[in-house]
Coordinates of C-alpha atoms and ligand atoms in Angstrom, one line a residue:
M311 CA 11.7 -12.2 -32.7
K312 CA 13.3 -15.6 -32.6
A313 CA 11.8 -18.5 -30.7
I314 CA 14.2 -20.9 -28.9
N315 CA 13.4 -24.0 -27.0
K316 CA 16.8 -25.5 -26.5
I317 CA 19.2 -24.5 -23.7
N318 CA 22.4 -24.9 -25.8
I319 CA 21.1 -22.7 -28.6
L320 CA 20.1 -20.0 -26.1
Q321 CA 23.5 -20.2 -24.4
K322 CA 25.3 -19.7 -27.8
I323 CA 23.2 -16.7 -28.7
I324 CA 23.7 -15.1 -25.3
K325 CA 27.4 -15.7 -25.5
D326 CA 27.6 -13.8 -28.8
H327 CA 25.7 -10.9 -27.4
I328 CA 27.9 -10.7 -24.3
L329 CA 31.0 -10.8 -26.6
N330 CA 29.4 -7.9 -28.5
K331 CA 29.0 -6.1 -25.2
N332 CA 25.2 -5.9 -25.7
T333 CA 23.1 -5.2 -22.6
I334 CA 20.4 -7.8 -22.0
G335 CA 17.0 -7.2 -20.5
F336 CA 15.3 -10.4 -19.3
I337 CA 11.6 -11.0 -18.4
P338 CA 10.7 -14.4 -16.9
T339 CA 7.0 -15.3 -17.4
M340 CA 4.7 -18.3 -17.3
G341 CA 2.8 -17.2 -20.5
A342 CA -0.8 -16.3 -21.0
L343 CA 0.7 -12.9 -21.6
H344 CA -1.2 -9.7 -21.1
K345 CA -0.6 -5.9 -21.0
G346 CA 1.0 -6.3 -17.5
H347 CA 3.7 -8.6 -19.0
L348 CA 4.0 -6.3 -22.0
S349 CA 4.8 -3.3 -19.8
L350 CA 7.8 -5.2 -18.4
I351 CA 8.9 -6.1 -21.9
Q352 CA 8.5 -2.6 -23.3
K353 CA 10.5 -1.1 -20.4
A354 CA 13.2 -3.7 -21.0
K355 CA 13.3 -2.8 -24.7
H356 CA 13.7 0.9 -23.8
E357 CA 16.6 0.2 -21.4
N358 CA 18.6 -2.6 -23.1
D359 CA 20.2 -3.6 -26.4
I360 CA 18.3 -6.9 -26.5
V361 CA 15.3 -8.4 -24.8
V362 CA 14.8 -12.0 -23.9
V363 CA 11.4 -13.2 -22.6
S364 CA 11.0 -16.7 -21.2
I365 CA 7.7 -18.5 -21.3
F366 CA 7.7 -21.6 -19.0
V367 CA 5.0 -22.8 -16.8
N368 CA 7.3 -24.0 -14.0
P369 CA 5.9 -27.1 -12.3
K370 CA 8.2 -26.6 -9.3
Q371 CA 6.4 -23.5 -8.1
F372 CA 3.0 -25.0 -8.1
N373 CA 2.1 -26.6 -4.7
K374 CA -1.2 -27.9 -6.0
Q375 CA -1.4 -30.2 -9.1
E376 CA -4.8 -28.9 -9.9
D377 CA -3.6 -25.3 -10.1
L378 CA -0.8 -26.4 -12.5
D379 CA -3.2 -28.5 -14.6
R380 CA -5.6 -25.6 -15.3
Y381 CA -2.9 -22.9 -15.7
P382 CA -3.7 -21.3 -19.1
H383 CA -1.5 -22.0 -22.1
T384 CA -1.7 -19.6 -25.1
L385 CA 1.8 -19.8 -26.7
E386 CA 1.0 -18.7 -30.2
Q387 CA -1.0 -15.7 -29.0
D388 CA 1.8 -14.9 -26.6
K389 CA 4.4 -14.8 -29.3
A390 CA 2.2 -12.5 -31.5
L391 CA 1.7 -10.1 -28.6
I392 CA 5.4 -9.6 -27.9
Q393 CA 7.0 -10.0 -31.3
D394 CA 7.6 -6.3 -31.8
Y395 CA 9.3 -5.9 -28.5
A396 CA 11.3 -9.0 -27.7
N397 CA 14.3 -10.2 -29.7
Y398 CA 14.1 -13.8 -28.3
V399 CA 11.5 -15.9 -26.7
F400 CA 12.7 -18.9 -24.8
C401 CA 10.0 -21.5 -24.4
P402 CA 11.6 -24.8 -23.3
D403 CA 9.6 -27.9 -22.4
V404 CA 9.7 -29.3 -18.9
D405 CA 12.3 -32.0 -19.8
E406 CA 14.6 -29.4 -21.2
M407 CA 14.6 -27.5 -17.9
Y408 CA 14.4 -30.4 -15.6
P409 CA 15.9 -33.5 -17.3
T410 CA 15.6 -36.9 -15.6
G411 CA 18.0 -36.9 -12.6
F412 CA 17.6 -33.1 -11.9
Q413 CA 18.3 -32.7 -8.2
S414 CA 19.0 -29.1 -7.1
T415 CA 16.7 -26.7 -5.4
I416 CA 17.3 -23.1 -4.2
H417 CA 16.1 -22.7 -0.6
I418 CA 15.1 -19.2 0.4
G419 CA 15.0 -18.3 4.1
D420 CA 12.4 -16.5 6.2
L421 CA 11.2 -14.2 3.5
A422 CA 9.8 -17.2 1.7
N423 CA 7.9 -18.5 4.8
I424 CA 5.5 -15.6 5.3
L425 CA 2.4 -14.4 3.4
E426 CA 2.4 -16.2 0.0
G427 CA 5.0 -18.7 1.3
E428 CA 2.8 -19.6 4.3
H429 CA -0.1 -20.4 2.1
R430 CA 1.8 -22.0 -0.8
P431 CA 4.6 -24.1 0.8
G432 CA 7.5 -24.7 -1.6
H433 CA 6.3 -22.1 -4.0
F434 CA 9.2 -19.6 -3.6
D435 CA 11.9 -22.3 -3.6
G436 CA 10.5 -23.5 -6.9
M437 CA 10.3 -20.0 -8.3
A438 CA 13.8 -19.2 -7.1
T439 CA 15.2 -22.4 -8.6
V440 CA 13.8 -21.6 -12.1
V441 CA 14.7 -17.9 -11.9
L442 CA 18.3 -18.7 -10.9
K443 CA 18.6 -21.2 -13.7
L444 CA 17.2 -18.6 -16.2
L445 CA 19.6 -16.0 -14.9
H446 CA 22.5 -18.3 -15.5
L447 CA 21.3 -19.0 -19.0
C448 CA 20.4 -15.4 -20.0
Q449 CA 23.1 -13.5 -18.0
P450 CA 20.9 -10.4 -18.2
T451 CA 22.1 -6.9 -17.3
R452 CA 18.6 -6.3 -15.9
I453 CA 15.7 -8.6 -14.9
Y454 CA 12.2 -7.1 -14.9
M455 CA 9.8 -8.2 -12.2
G456 CA 6.2 -7.1 -11.6
L457 CA 5.4 -5.4 -8.3
K458 CA 2.1 -7.2 -8.5
D459 CA 4.0 -10.1 -7.1
Y460 CA 5.6 -7.9 -4.5
Q461 CA 7.1 -10.7 -2.3
Q462 CA 8.4 -12.5 -5.3
C463 CA 10.2 -9.3 -6.5
L464 CA 11.8 -8.9 -3.0
I465 CA 12.9 -12.6 -2.9
V466 CA 14.6 -12.3 -6.3
E467 CA 16.3 -9.1 -5.2
Q468 CA 17.5 -10.9 -2.0
M469 CA 18.7 -13.9 -4.0
V470 CA 20.6 -11.8 -6.5
K471 CA 22.3 -9.9 -3.6
D472 CA 23.0 -13.1 -1.6
L473 CA 24.5 -15.0 -4.5
D474 CA 26.4 -12.0 -6.1
I475 CA 24.6 -12.3 -9.4
P476 CA 25.6 -9.3 -11.6
T477 CA 22.0 -8.4 -12.6
K478 CA 19.9 -5.4 -11.6
V479 CA 16.4 -6.3 -10.4
V480 CA 13.9 -3.7 -11.8
G481 CA 10.5 -3.6 -10.1
V482 CA 7.7 -2.5 -12.5
P483 CA 4.3 -1.1 -11.3
T484 CA 1.1 -3.2 -11.7
V485 CA -1.0 -2.7 -14.8
R486 CA -4.7 -2.8 -14.2
E487 CA -7.9 -3.2 -16.2
D488 CA -10.2 -0.1 -16.4
S489 CA -12.1 -1.7 -13.5
L490 CA -8.9 -1.5 -11.5
L491 CA -8.6 -5.3 -11.3
A492 CA -4.8 -6.1 -11.6
L493 CA -4.1 -7.9 -14.8
S494 CA -3.3 -11.6 -14.2
S495 CA -3.1 -14.7 -16.3
R496 CA -5.4 -16.2 -13.7
N497 CA -8.1 -13.7 -14.6
L498 CA -8.8 -15.9 -17.6
L499 CA -10.1 -18.5 -15.2
L500 CA -12.6 -16.1 -13.5
L501 CA -16.3 -16.7 -14.1
P502 CA -18.0 -13.6 -15.7
K503 CA -20.0 -13.1 -12.4
D504 CA -16.8 -12.9 -10.4
K505 CA -15.2 -10.1 -12.5
K506 CA -17.1 -7.3 -10.7
P507 CA -16.3 -8.5 -7.2
A508 CA -12.7 -9.0 -8.3
A509 CA -12.4 -5.3 -9.1
Q510 CA -13.4 -4.6 -5.4
I511 CA -10.1 -5.9 -4.2
F512 CA -8.2 -2.8 -5.3
V513 CA -11.1 -0.5 -4.3
A514 CA -10.6 -1.9 -0.7
L515 CA -6.9 -1.2 -1.0
L516 CA -7.5 2.3 -2.1
K517 CA -9.9 2.9 0.8
A518 CA -7.2 1.6 3.2
Q519 CA -4.7 4.0 1.6
E520 CA -7.2 6.8 2.2
L521 CA -7.6 5.7 5.8
I522 CA -3.8 5.8 6.4
L523 CA -3.3 9.1 4.6
G524 CA -6.3 10.5 6.7
G525 CA -4.2 9.7 9.9
E526 CA -5.0 6.1 10.9
R527 CA -1.7 4.6 12.3
D528 CA -2.9 1.3 13.8
A529 CA -1.9 -1.4 11.3
R530 CA -4.4 -3.9 12.8
I531 CA -7.3 -1.5 12.5
V532 CA -6.4 -1.0 8.8
E533 CA -6.2 -4.7 8.2
R534 CA -9.6 -5.3 10.0
T535 CA -11.2 -2.6 7.9
I536 CA -10.0 -4.1 4.6
K537 CA -11.0 -7.6 5.7
A538 CA -14.5 -6.5 6.5
E539 CA -14.8 -5.0 3.0
L540 CA -13.4 -8.1 1.3
E541 CA -15.6 -10.5 3.3
H542 CA -18.5 -9.2 1.2
I543 CA -16.9 -10.7 -1.9
S544 CA -14.9 -13.7 -0.8
K545 CA -15.5 -16.6 1.5
K546 CA -11.8 -17.5 1.6
I547 CA -9.3 -14.7 2.4
D548 CA -5.8 -16.1 2.8
Y549 CA -4.4 -12.8 4.3
V550 CA -4.7 -9.1 4.5
A551 CA -1.4 -7.6 5.8
V552 CA -0.1 -4.1 6.4
R553 CA 3.7 -4.5 6.3
S554 CA 6.9 -2.5 6.1
L555 CA 8.3 -2.3 2.5
S556 CA 10.7 -5.1 3.5
L557 CA 7.6 -7.1 4.7
E558 CA 8.2 -6.9 8.4
T559 CA 5.1 -6.9 10.7
I560 CA 4.6 -3.4 12.1
P561 CA 2.1 -2.4 14.9
T562 CA 2.2 1.3 14.1
I563 CA 2.3 2.8 10.6
D564 CA 5.2 5.2 11.0
Q565 CA 6.9 4.6 7.7
D566 CA 5.9 3.8 4.1
V567 CA 4.0 0.5 4.0
V568 CA 2.7 -2.1 1.5
I569 CA -0.7 -3.6 2.0
L570 CA -1.0 -7.1 0.6
V571 CA -4.1 -9.2 -0.1
A572 CA -4.7 -12.8 -1.2
L573 CA -8.1 -14.3 -1.6
Y574 CA -10.2 -16.8 -3.6
L575 CA -13.1 -15.9 -5.9
G576 CA -15.0 -18.9 -7.3
G577 CA -11.9 -21.1 -6.8
V578 CA -9.5 -18.7 -8.4
R579 CA -6.7 -17.3 -6.2
L580 CA -6.0 -13.6 -6.7
I581 CA -3.4 -11.4 -5.1
D582 CA -2.9 -7.7 -5.1
N583 CA -1.2 -5.0 -3.2
I584 CA -0.7 -1.2 -2.8
I585 CA 2.3 0.8 -1.6
V586 CA 1.3 3.6 0.6
R587 CA 3.8 6.4 1.1
L588 CA 3.4 8.7 4.1
Ligands
AMP1215 P1 3.8 -14.6 -14.4 O1 3.6 -15.0 -15.9 O2 2.4 -14.5 -13.7 O3 4.8 -15.5 -13.7 O4 4.3 -13.1 -14.4 C1 5.5 -12.8 -15.0 C2 6.0 -11.4 -14.6 O5 5.0 -10.5 -14.9 C3 6.1 -11.3 -13.0 O6 7.3 -10.5 -12.7 C4 4.8 -10.7 -12.6 O7 4.9 -9.9 -11.4 C5 4.6 -9.7 -13.8 N1 3.2 -9.3 -13.9 C6 2.1 -10.1 -13.8 N2 1.0 -9.4 -13.9 C7 1.3 -8.1 -13.9 C8 0.6 -6.9 -14.0 N3 -0.7 -6.8 -14.0 N4 1.4 -5.7 -14.0 C9 2.7 -5.8 -14.0 N5 3.4 -6.9 -14.0 C10 2.8 -8.1 -13.9

């Protein structure tokens, strides 16, 4: 695996691979890599000639300075974890990506204003800006996105469609700890005492799935039931939402749905979701 931190070097390498007609799998990440990231990278290796991983903690997608300041950085460990699977790791510094005078931002429409977007203003525009820049740099055949960040995955799909980017977006299922807690770089910030309650998030989602498969069709009742469960573990729940797979609000569950949750545990913001197929 070759580490690259300059854009012009990456561009030259990608140009050569495109000339050789190699397919390129690309995985954008913010580092602090874990087995969730690894599943995206392994899938990409299986499906493409070469694999490019980016590690860049993108300041533009953090709406709170404090959140950015304490985001974990584990670059050397990250490289060791992925070296057998990725051909290239692109890890630029902030000035390389956003040099003085940088002015452009991608603005996403309504899909970016709900759920995560409502609670993290500007987050998705910042994410889309860096992902579009990385797509231009890597020109991947496929980009791999985790379904753990369900709304993010939909937004990237929408952007790729709207802007005619010749890349397929591949959504990859969430990898979990044995406790069922979704793996996340932010789990490193959880206090030991909050680990057990954190695992209850997916337990509540599984109970909701059971409720729906048992015949409950009122989306608000399902939301209220999950919220009541989660209030035992968190004092700050940003949202619990039963939505269509394209994230529209639905009063009645008459189609496959996704249930999404965001909450705080000891100051750490966690998100998770479950797709329920009728
Ligand atoms: P991040 O480094 O948090 O920006 O995540 C980079 C990519 O990895 C995103 O597409 C995430 O959705 C994905 N990802 C993060 N955690 C997991 C997980 N537990 N399982 C699968 N994919 C994940």
